[in-house]
Each structure stands twice: as C-alpha cells, then as structure tokens.
Amino acid sequence: LVKEGGYKNVVLEPLMIVAGDHANNDMAGDEEDSWKSAFEAEGFNVTCLVQGLGELPEIQEILVEHAEAAIASIDEDFNTGDASLDNPRNQDDISENELMVVSFGTSYNDSRRLTVGAIEQAMEDAFPMFSVRRGFTAQIIIDSHSLQHEQWCRDTAELQSG
C-alpha cells in the first residue's frame, strides 16, 4: 500500500506504552528483518521515532483517570487482617494504602525511566494518600532485577564480613 500510494518517506513510531526491545530492534533496528530495514530495502526514506506513549502527559492522565475510576468502584472493606503478622517480605515502609503499578517492563533503562517511571510519578502525584509500588510481569525483567538484588546482597554481606 505504501508503494501504491506513491510515498517516498516512511515514519515509524510504536503504539506502545514503553519503547523497549520491540521498538528498538523489531521496528527501528538495523537488522535485516526489522521494519526499518524492510522499508529501506524497498527504497523508502525511513525516520524512526522511538518514544513510548507512556512519556506523553496526556497518556499518563488517561491512566490516572482509569486508576481513579477503579479505586472509586471498590466497594469492599479491606481492613480484615493485620499484614504485620505475615512473613516480613515486602514490609519495608508499607503504608496503609498502596497502589501497585504493574507493567510488562523493559530492559531499556532510559525508556523505563521515561515511561514506567513517568506513569508511576503521575500516579503518585494524583494519589498522595497511596504509596506507589512497581511490579513487572515479564519474567526476563523479574530475573534481571532478581540477579541485581542477589549481587547487591552478596556485595553487602562481603562488606559486612570484611
């Protein structure tokens, strides 16, 4: 369709909250099988705009509005127990009200900061009565953070014993 339209220029931009691996490699990468390379091989001038939608304040506001609606729809008494009696994991500075921002995640630090971090900040600004927490669903991201945490624990133990 692009050829049939007589176009010479193509702009590629991901329609994703986070511009991570798919945006950087599958769309804008220099590999032979990327969208950019495929269009260039057909003679098009290609511009890649690698920016996650999560960087846009308007998208952050939409997510805040959805969180507000979800919180407003809760009609349940959650004061049914004492979490301090549980295993102490995840009890560092736990507040009365917590808001978990869950994302697939990305291994691209700048993109994660500009998208997931910006969304978390927007949630924190909109809900000052909540402690905003981060959660990832992608196993590769969870594993990466776990390895970093394990290394930190080893380094800390070595410092304390040394």
Coordinates of N, CA, C and O in Angstrom, one line a residue:
L1 N 0.8 -1.2 0.0 CA 0.0 0.0 0.0 C 0.9 1.3 0.0 O 0.5 2.3 -0.6
V2 N 2.0 1.2 0.7 CA 2.8 2.4 0.7 C 3.4 2.7 -0.7 O 3.4 3.8 -1.1
K3 N 3.8 1.6 -1.4 CA 4.4 1.8 -2.7 C 3.3 2.3 -3.7 O 3.5 3.2 -4.5
E4 N 2.1 1.7 -3.5 CA 1.0 2.0 -4.4 C 0.5 3.5 -4.2 O 0.0 4.1 -5.1
G5 N 0.7 4.0 -3.0 CA 0.4 5.4 -2.7 C 1.4 6.4 -3.3 O 1.1 7.6 -3.2
G6 N 2.5 5.9 -3.8 CA 3.5 6.8 -4.3 C 4.3 7.5 -3.2 O 5.0 8.5 -3.5
Y7 N 4.3 7.0 -2.0 CA 5.0 7.6 -1.0 C 6.5 7.4 -1.1 O 6.9 6.3 -1.6
K8 N 7.3 8.3 -0.6 CA 8.8 8.1 -0.6 C 9.4 8.1 0.8 O 10.5 7.6 1.0
N9 N 8.6 8.6 1.7 CA 9.1 8.7 3.1 C 8.2 7.9 4.0 O 6.9 7.9 3.8
V10 N 8.8 7.2 5.0 CA 8.0 6.4 6.0 C 8.5 6.9 7.3 O 9.7 7.0 7.6
V11 N 7.5 7.1 8.2 CA 7.8 7.4 9.6 C 7.3 6.2 10.4 O 6.1 5.9 10.3
L12 N 8.1 5.6 11.2 CA 7.8 4.5 12.1 C 7.8 5.0 13.5 O 8.8 5.6 14.0
E13 N 6.7 4.7 14.2 CA 6.5 5.1 15.6 C 5.7 4.1 16.3 O 4.7 3.7 15.9
P14 N 6.2 3.5 17.5 CA 5.5 2.5 18.1 C 4.2 3.0 18.8 O 4.2 4.0 19.4
L15 N 3.2 2.1 18.8 CA 2.0 2.4 19.5 C 2.0 1.5 20.8 O 1.3 0.6 20.9
M16 N 3.0 1.8 21.6 CA 3.2 1.0 22.8 C 3.5 2.0 24.0 O 4.0 3.1 23.8
I17 N 3.1 1.6 25.2 CA 3.3 2.4 26.4 C 4.9 2.6 26.6 O 5.3 3.6 26.9
V18 N 5.6 1.5 26.4 CA 7.1 1.5 26.6 C 7.7 1.2 25.3 O 7.4 0.2 24.6
A19 N 8.7 2.0 24.9 CA 9.5 1.8 23.7 C 10.7 1.0 24.1 O 11.8 1.5 24.4
G20 N 10.6 -0.4 24.2 CA 11.6 -1.2 24.6 C 12.2 -2.0 23.5 O 12.5 -1.5 22.4
D21 N 12.4 -3.3 23.7 CA 13.1 -4.2 22.7 C 12.4 -4.2 21.4 O 13.0 -4.1 20.3
H22 N 11.0 -4.3 21.4 CA 10.3 -4.4 20.1 C 10.5 -3.1 19.3 O 10.7 -3.2 18.1
A23 N 10.4 -2.0 19.9 CA 10.5 -0.7 19.2 C 11.9 -0.5 18.8 O 12.2 -0.1 17.6
N24 N 12.9 -0.8 19.6 CA 14.3 -0.5 19.3 C 14.9 -1.5 18.3 O 15.7 -1.1 17.5
N25 N 14.4 -2.7 18.3 CA 15.0 -3.8 17.5 C 14.1 -4.2 16.3 O 14.5 -4.1 15.2
D26 N 12.9 -4.6 16.6 CA 12.0 -5.1 15.6 C 11.5 -4.0 14.7 O 11.3 -4.2 13.5
M27 N 11.3 -2.8 15.2 CA 10.9 -1.7 14.4 C 12.0 -0.9 13.8 O 12.2 -0.7 12.6
A28 N 12.9 -0.4 14.7 CA 13.9 0.6 14.3 C 15.3 0.1 14.2 O 16.3 0.8 13.9
G29 N 15.5 -1.2 14.4 CA 16.8 -1.8 14.4 C 17.4 -1.9 13.0 O 16.8 -1.7 12.0
D30 N 18.7 -2.1 13.0 CA 19.5 -2.2 11.7 C 19.5 -3.6 11.2 O 20.1 -3.9 10.1
E31 N 18.9 -4.6 11.9 CA 18.9 -6.0 11.5 C 18.1 -6.1 10.2 O 17.2 -5.3 9.9
E32 N 18.4 -7.1 9.4 CA 17.7 -7.3 8.1 C 16.2 -7.5 8.2 O 15.5 -7.1 7.3
D33 N 15.7 -8.0 9.4 CA 14.3 -8.3 9.5 C 13.5 -7.3 10.2 O 12.4 -7.5 10.5
S34 N 14.1 -6.1 10.4 CA 13.3 -5.0 11.1 C 12.5 -4.3 10.1 O 12.7 -4.4 8.9
W35 N 11.4 -3.6 10.6 CA 10.6 -2.8 9.7 C 11.4 -1.7 9.0 O 11.2 -1.5 7.8
K36 N 12.3 -1.1 9.7 CA 13.1 0.0 9.1 C 13.9 -0.6 7.9 O 13.9 0.0 6.8
S37 N 14.6 -1.7 8.1 CA 15.4 -2.3 7.1 C 14.5 -2.7 5.9 O 14.9 -2.6 4.7
A38 N 13.4 -3.3 6.2 CA 12.5 -3.7 5.1 C 12.0 -2.6 4.2 O 12.0 -2.7 3.0
F39 N 11.7 -1.4 4.8 CA 11.3 -0.3 4.1 C 12.5 0.3 3.3 O 12.3 0.7 2.1
E40 N 13.6 0.4 4.0 CA 14.8 0.9 3.3 C 15.2 0.0 2.1 O 15.6 0.6 1.0
A41 N 15.1 -1.3 2.2 CA 15.4 -2.2 1.1 C 14.5 -1.9 -0.1 O 14.8 -2.2 -1.2
E42 N 13.3 -1.4 0.2 CA 12.4 -1.1 -0.9 C 12.5 0.4 -1.4 O 11.8 0.8 -2.3
G43 N 13.6 1.1 -0.9 CA 13.9 2.4 -1.4 C 13.2 3.6 -0.7 O 13.3 4.7 -1.2
F44 N 12.6 3.3 0.4 CA 12.0 4.4 1.2 C 13.0 5.1 2.1 O 13.9 4.5 2.6
N45 N 12.8 6.4 2.3 CA 13.5 7.1 3.3 C 12.7 6.9 4.6 O 11.5 7.1 4.7
V46 N 13.4 6.4 5.6 CA 12.7 6.0 6.9 C 13.2 6.8 8.1 O 14.4 7.0 8.3
T47 N 12.2 7.3 8.8 CA 12.5 8.0 10.1 C 11.8 7.2 11.2 O 10.7 6.9 11.1
C48 N 12.6 6.9 12.2 CA 12.1 6.2 13.3 C 12.0 7.1 14.6 O 12.9 7.7 14.9
L49 N 10.8 7.1 15.1 CA 10.5 7.9 16.3 C 10.3 6.9 17.5 O 9.3 6.4 17.6
V50 N 11.4 6.7 18.2 CA 11.3 5.6 19.2 C 11.0 6.3 20.6 O 11.9 6.8 21.3
Q51 N 9.7 6.4 20.8 CA 9.2 7.0 22.0 C 8.0 6.2 22.5 O 7.1 6.0 21.7
G52 N 8.0 5.9 23.8 CA 6.8 5.2 24.3 C 5.7 6.1 24.6 O 5.9 7.3 25.0
L53 N 4.4 5.7 24.4 CA 3.3 6.5 24.7 C 3.3 7.0 26.2 O 2.7 8.0 26.5
G54 N 3.9 6.2 27.1 CA 3.9 6.5 28.5 C 4.7 7.8 28.8 O 4.6 8.3 29.9
E55 N 5.5 8.3 27.8 CA 6.2 9.5 28.0 C 5.3 10.7 27.9 O 5.6 11.8 28.3
L56 N 4.1 10.6 27.3 CA 3.2 11.7 27.0 C 2.3 12.0 28.2 O 1.6 11.1 28.7
P57 N 2.3 13.2 28.7 CA 1.5 13.5 29.9 C 0.0 13.2 29.6 O -0.7 12.8 30.6
E58 N -0.5 13.3 28.4 CA -1.9 13.0 28.1 C -2.2 11.6 28.3 O -3.3 11.2 28.8
I59 N -1.3 10.7 28.0 CA -1.5 9.3 28.2 C -1.4 9.0 29.7 O -2.2 8.2 30.3
Q60 N -0.5 9.6 30.4 CA -0.3 9.4 31.8 C -1.6 9.8 32.5 O -2.1 9.2 33.4
E61 N -2.3 10.9 32.1 CA -3.5 11.4 32.6 C -4.6 10.4 32.4 O -5.5 10.2 33.3
I62 N -4.7 9.8 31.2 CA -5.7 8.8 30.9 C -5.5 7.6 31.9 O -6.5 7.1 32.5
L63 N -4.3 7.2 32.2 CA -4.0 6.1 33.1 C -4.4 6.5 34.5 O -5.0 5.6 35.3
V64 N -4.2 7.7 34.9 CA -4.6 8.2 36.2 C -6.1 8.2 36.3 O -6.7 7.7 37.4
E65 N -6.8 8.6 35.3 CA -8.3 8.6 35.3 C -8.8 7.2 35.5 O -9.8 7.0 36.2
H66 N -8.2 6.2 34.8 CA -8.6 4.8 34.9 C -8.4 4.3 36.3 O -9.2 3.6 36.9
A67 N -7.3 4.7 36.9 CA -7.0 4.3 38.3 C -8.0 4.9 39.2 O -8.5 4.3 40.2
E68 N -8.3 6.2 39.0 CA -9.3 6.9 39.9 C -10.7 6.2 39.8 O -11.3 5.9 40.8
A69 N -11.1 5.8 38.6 CA -12.3 5.1 38.4 C -12.3 3.7 39.1 O -13.3 3.3 39.7
A70 N -11.2 3.0 39.0 CA -11.1 1.7 39.6 C -11.1 1.8 41.1 O -11.8 1.0 41.8
I71 N -10.4 2.8 41.7 CA -10.5 3.0 43.1 C -11.9 3.4 43.6 O -12.4 2.9 44.6
A72 N -12.5 4.3 42.8 CA -13.9 4.7 43.2 C -14.9 3.6 43.1 O -15.9 3.6 43.9
S73 N -14.6 2.6 42.3 CA -15.6 1.5 42.1 C -15.4 0.4 43.2 O -16.3 -0.5 43.3
I74 N -14.4 0.5 44.0 CA -14.2 -0.5 45.1 C -15.2 -0.4 46.2 O -15.3 0.7 46.8
D75 N -15.9 -1.4 46.4 CA -17.0 -1.4 47.5 C -16.7 -2.6 48.4 O -17.5 -3.5 48.4
E76 N -15.6 -2.6 49.0 CA -15.2 -3.7 49.8 C -14.4 -3.2 51.0 O -13.6 -2.3 50.9
D77 N -14.6 -3.8 52.1 CA -13.8 -3.5 53.3 C -12.5 -4.3 53.3 O -12.6 -5.5 53.5
F78 N -11.4 -3.7 53.1 CA -10.1 -4.4 53.1 C -9.4 -4.5 54.5 O -8.3 -5.0 54.6
N79 N -10.1 -3.9 55.5 CA -9.5 -3.9 56.8 C -9.9 -5.2 57.5 O -10.6 -5.2 58.5
T80 N -9.4 -6.3 57.0 CA -9.8 -7.6 57.5 C -8.7 -8.4 58.2 O -8.9 -9.5 58.7
G81 N -7.5 -7.8 58.2 CA -6.4 -8.5 58.9 C -5.3 -7.6 59.2 O -5.3 -6.4 58.9
D82 N -4.2 -8.2 59.7 CA -3.0 -7.5 60.1 C -1.9 -8.1 59.3 O -1.3 -9.1 59.7
A83 N -1.4 -7.4 58.3 CA -0.3 -7.9 57.4 C 1.0 -8.0 58.2 O 1.9 -8.7 57.8
S84 N 1.1 -7.3 59.3 CA 2.4 -7.3 60.0 C 2.6 -8.7 60.6 O 3.7 -9.0 61.1
L85 N 1.5 -9.5 60.7 CA 1.7 -10.9 61.2 C 2.2 -11.8 60.1 O 2.6 -13.0 60.4
D86 N 2.3 -11.4 58.9 CA 2.7 -12.2 57.8 C 4.3 -12.3 57.8 O 4.9 -11.6 58.5
N87 N 4.8 -13.0 56.8 CA 6.2 -13.1 56.5 C 6.6 -11.6 56.3 O 6.0 -10.9 55.5
P88 N 7.8 -11.2 56.8 CA 8.1 -9.8 56.7 C 8.5 -9.3 55.3 O 8.8 -8.1 55.1
R89 N 8.6 -10.2 54.3 CA 9.0 -9.7 53.0 C 8.0 -8.6 52.5 O 6.8 -8.6 52.9
N90 N 8.5 -7.7 51.8 CA 7.7 -6.6 51.2 C 7.1 -5.7 52.3 O 6.2 -5.0 52.0
Q91 N 7.6 -5.7 53.5 CA 7.1 -4.8 54.5 C 7.9 -3.6 54.8 O 7.7 -2.9 55.8
D92 N 8.9 -3.3 53.9 CA 9.7 -2.1 54.1 C 8.8 -0.9 53.8 O 8.3 -0.7 52.7
D93 N 8.6 -0.1 54.7 CA 7.9 1.2 54.6 C 6.5 1.0 54.0 O 6.0 1.8 53.2
I94 N 5.8 -0.1 54.3 CA 4.5 -0.3 53.7 C 3.5 0.6 54.4 O 3.6 0.8 55.6
S95 N 2.7 1.3 53.6 CA 1.8 2.2 54.2 C 0.4 1.6 54.3 O 0.2 0.5 53.9
E96 N -0.5 2.4 54.8 CA -1.9 2.0 54.9 C -2.5 1.7 53.6 O -3.3 0.8 53.4
N97 N -2.2 2.5 52.6 CA -2.8 2.4 51.2 C -1.6 2.3 50.2 O -0.7 3.1 50.2
E98 N -1.7 1.3 49.4 CA -0.7 1.0 48.4 C -1.3 0.9 47.0 O -2.4 0.4 46.9
L99 N -0.6 1.4 46.0 CA -1.1 1.4 44.6 C 0.0 0.7 43.8 O 1.1 1.2 43.7
M100 N -0.2 -0.5 43.3 CA 0.7 -1.2 42.5 C 0.6 -0.9 41.0 O -0.5 -1.1 40.5
V101 N 1.7 -0.3 40.5 CA 1.7 0.0 39.0 C 2.4 -1.2 38.4 O 3.6 -1.4 38.6
V102 N 1.7 -2.0 37.6 CA 2.3 -3.2 37.0 C 2.4 -3.0 35.5 O 1.5 -2.5 34.9
S103 N 3.6 -3.4 35.0 CA 3.8 -3.3 33.6 C 4.6 -4.5 33.1 O 5.2 -5.2 33.9
F104 N 4.6 -4.7 31.8 CA 5.4 -5.8 31.3 C 6.9 -5.5 31.5 O 7.7 -6.4 31.8
G105 N 7.3 -4.2 31.5 CA 8.6 -3.8 31.7 C 9.5 -3.8 30.5 O 9.1 -4.1 29.4
T106 N 10.7 -3.2 30.7 CA 11.7 -3.2 29.6 C 13.1 -3.2 30.2 O 13.3 -2.7 31.3
S107 N 14.0 -3.7 29.4 CA 15.4 -3.7 29.9 C 16.1 -2.5 29.5 O 17.3 -2.3 29.8
Y108 N 15.4 -1.6 28.7 CA 16.0 -0.3 28.3 C 15.8 0.7 29.4 O 14.7 1.2 29.7
N109 N 16.9 1.1 30.1 CA 16.8 1.9 31.3 C 16.2 3.3 31.0 O 15.3 3.7 31.8
D110 N 16.6 3.9 30.0 CA 16.1 5.3 29.7 C 14.6 5.2 29.4 O 13.8 6.0 29.8
S111 N 14.2 4.2 28.6 CA 12.8 4.1 28.2 C 11.9 3.8 29.5 O 10.8 4.3 29.7
R112 N 12.4 2.9 30.3 CA 11.7 2.6 31.6 C 11.5 3.8 32.4 O 10.5 4.1 33.0
R113 N 12.6 4.6 32.5 CA 12.5 5.8 33.3 C 11.5 6.8 32.7 O 10.7 7.4 33.4
L114 N 11.5 7.0 31.4 CA 10.7 8.0 30.7 C 9.2 7.5 30.6 O 8.4 8.4 30.5
T115 N 9.0 6.2 30.7 CA 7.6 5.8 30.5 C 7.0 5.2 31.9 O 6.2 5.9 32.5
V116 N 7.5 4.1 32.3 CA 7.0 3.5 33.5 C 7.2 4.4 34.7 O 6.3 4.7 35.5
G117 N 8.4 5.0 34.8 CA 8.7 6.0 35.8 C 7.8 7.2 35.8 O 7.4 7.7 36.9
A118 N 7.6 7.7 34.6 CA 6.7 8.9 34.5 C 5.3 8.5 34.9 O 4.6 9.3 35.5
I119 N 4.8 7.4 34.5 CA 3.5 6.9 34.9 C 3.4 6.8 36.4 O 2.4 7.2 37.0
E120 N 4.4 6.1 37.0 CA 4.4 6.0 38.5 C 4.4 7.4 39.1 O 3.6 7.5 40.1
Q121 N 5.1 8.3 38.6 CA 5.1 9.6 39.2 C 3.8 10.3 39.1 O 3.3 11.0 40.0
A122 N 3.1 10.1 37.9 CA 1.8 10.7 37.7 C 0.8 10.1 38.7 O -0.1 10.8 39.2
M123 N 0.9 8.8 38.9 CA 0.0 8.2 39.9 C 0.3 8.7 41.3 O -0.6 9.0 42.1
E124 N 1.6 8.8 41.6 CA 2.0 9.3 43.0 C 1.5 10.8 43.2 O 1.0 11.1 44.2
D125 N 1.6 11.6 42.1 CA 1.1 13.0 42.2 C -0.5 13.0 42.4 O -1.0 13.8 43.1
A126 N -1.1 12.1 41.6 CA -2.6 12.1 41.7 C -3.2 11.4 42.9 O -4.3 11.8 43.4
F127 N -2.4 10.5 43.6 CA -2.9 9.8 44.7 C -1.9 9.9 45.9 O -1.2 8.9 46.2
P128 N -1.8 11.1 46.5 CA -0.8 11.3 47.5 C -1.1 10.4 48.8 O -0.2 10.2 49.6
M129 N -2.3 9.9 48.9 CA -2.6 9.1 50.0 C -2.2 7.6 49.9 O -2.3 6.8 50.7
F130 N -1.6 7.3 48.7 CA -1.1 6.0 48.4 C 0.4 5.9 48.3 O 1.0 6.9 47.8
S131 N 1.0 4.8 48.7 CA 2.4 4.5 48.4 C 2.4 3.8 47.1 O 1.9 2.7 47.0
V132 N 3.1 4.3 46.1 CA 3.1 3.7 44.8 C 4.2 2.7 44.7 O 5.4 3.0 45.1
R133 N 3.9 1.5 44.3 CA 4.9 0.4 44.2 C 5.0 0.0 42.7 O 4.0 0.2 41.9
R134 N 6.1 -0.7 42.4 CA 6.3 -1.1 41.0 C 6.3 -2.6 40.9 O 6.8 -3.3 41.8
G135 N 5.6 -3.2 39.9 CA 5.6 -4.6 39.6 C 5.8 -4.9 38.1 O 5.3 -4.1 37.3
F136 N 6.5 -5.9 37.8 CA 6.7 -6.3 36.4 C 6.1 -7.7 36.2 O 6.1 -8.6 37.1
T137 N 5.6 -7.9 35.0 CA 5.1 -9.2 34.6 C 6.0 -10.0 33.7 O 5.9 -11.2 33.6
A138 N 7.0 -9.4 33.1 CA 7.9 -10.1 32.2 C 9.0 -10.8 33.0 O 9.7 -10.2 33.7
Q139 N 9.1 -12.1 32.8 CA 10.0 -12.9 33.5 C 11.4 -12.5 33.3 O 12.2 -12.5 34.3
I140 N 11.8 -12.0 32.1 CA 13.2 -11.6 31.9 C 13.5 -10.4 32.7 O 14.6 -10.2 33.2
I141 N 12.5 -9.5 32.9 CA 12.7 -8.3 33.7 C 12.8 -8.7 35.2 O 13.7 -8.2 35.9
I142 N 11.9 -9.6 35.6 CA 12.0 -10.0 37.0 C 13.3 -10.7 37.3 O 13.9 -10.4 38.3
D143 N 13.7 -11.6 36.4 CA 15.0 -12.3 36.6 C 16.2 -11.3 36.7 O 17.1 -11.4 37.5
S144 N 16.2 -10.2 35.8 CA 17.2 -9.2 35.8 C 17.3 -8.5 37.1 O 18.3 -8.3 37.7
H145 N 16.1 -8.1 37.6 CA 16.1 -7.4 38.9 C 16.5 -8.3 40.1 O 17.1 -7.9 41.0
S146 N 16.1 -9.6 40.0 CA 16.5 -10.6 41.0 C 18.0 -10.8 41.0 O 18.6 -10.8 42.1
L147 N 18.6 -10.9 39.8 CA 20.1 -11.0 39.8 C 20.8 -9.8 40.4 O 21.7 -9.9 41.1
Q148 N 20.2 -8.6 40.0 CA 20.8 -7.4 40.6 C 20.7 -7.4 42.1 O 21.6 -7.0 42.8
H149 N 19.5 -7.8 42.6 CA 19.3 -7.8 44.1 C 20.2 -8.9 44.7 O 20.8 -8.6 45.8
E150 N 20.4 -10.0 44.1 CA 21.2 -11.1 44.7 C 22.7 -10.6 44.7 O 23.4 -10.8 45.7
Q151 N 23.1 -9.9 43.7 CA 24.5 -9.3 43.7 C 24.7 -8.3 44.8 O 25.7 -8.3 45.4
W152 N 23.7 -7.4 44.9 CA 23.7 -6.4 46.0 C 23.8 -7.1 47.3 O 24.6 -6.7 48.2
C153 N 23.0 -8.2 47.6 CA 23.1 -8.9 48.8 C 24.4 -9.5 49.1 O 25.0 -9.4 50.2
R154 N 25.0 -10.1 48.0 CA 26.4 -10.7 48.2 C 27.4 -9.6 48.5 O 28.2 -9.7 49.4
D155 N 27.3 -8.5 47.8 CA 28.3 -7.4 48.0 C 28.1 -6.8 49.4 O 29.1 -6.6 50.1
T156 N 26.9 -6.7 49.9 CA 26.6 -6.2 51.2 C 27.2 -7.1 52.3 O 27.8 -6.7 53.2
A157 N 26.9 -8.4 52.1 CA 27.4 -9.4 53.0 C 28.9 -9.4 53.1 O 29.5 -9.5 54.2
E158 N 29.6 -9.3 51.9 CA 31.0 -9.2 51.9 C 31.6 -8.0 52.6 O 32.5 -8.1 53.4
L159 N 30.9 -6.9 52.4 CA 31.3 -5.7 53.1 C 31.2 -5.8 54.7 O 32.0 -5.4 55.4
Q160 N 30.1 -6.4 55.1 CA 29.8 -6.6 56.5 C 30.7 -7.6 57.1 O 31.1 -7.4 58.3
S161 N 31.1 -8.6 56.4 CA 32.0 -9.6 57.0 C 33.5 -9.3 56.9 O 34.3 -9.8 57.6
G162 N 33.8 -8.3 56.0 CA 35.2 -8.0 55.7 C 35.7 -6.9 56.6 O 36.6 -6.8 57.3

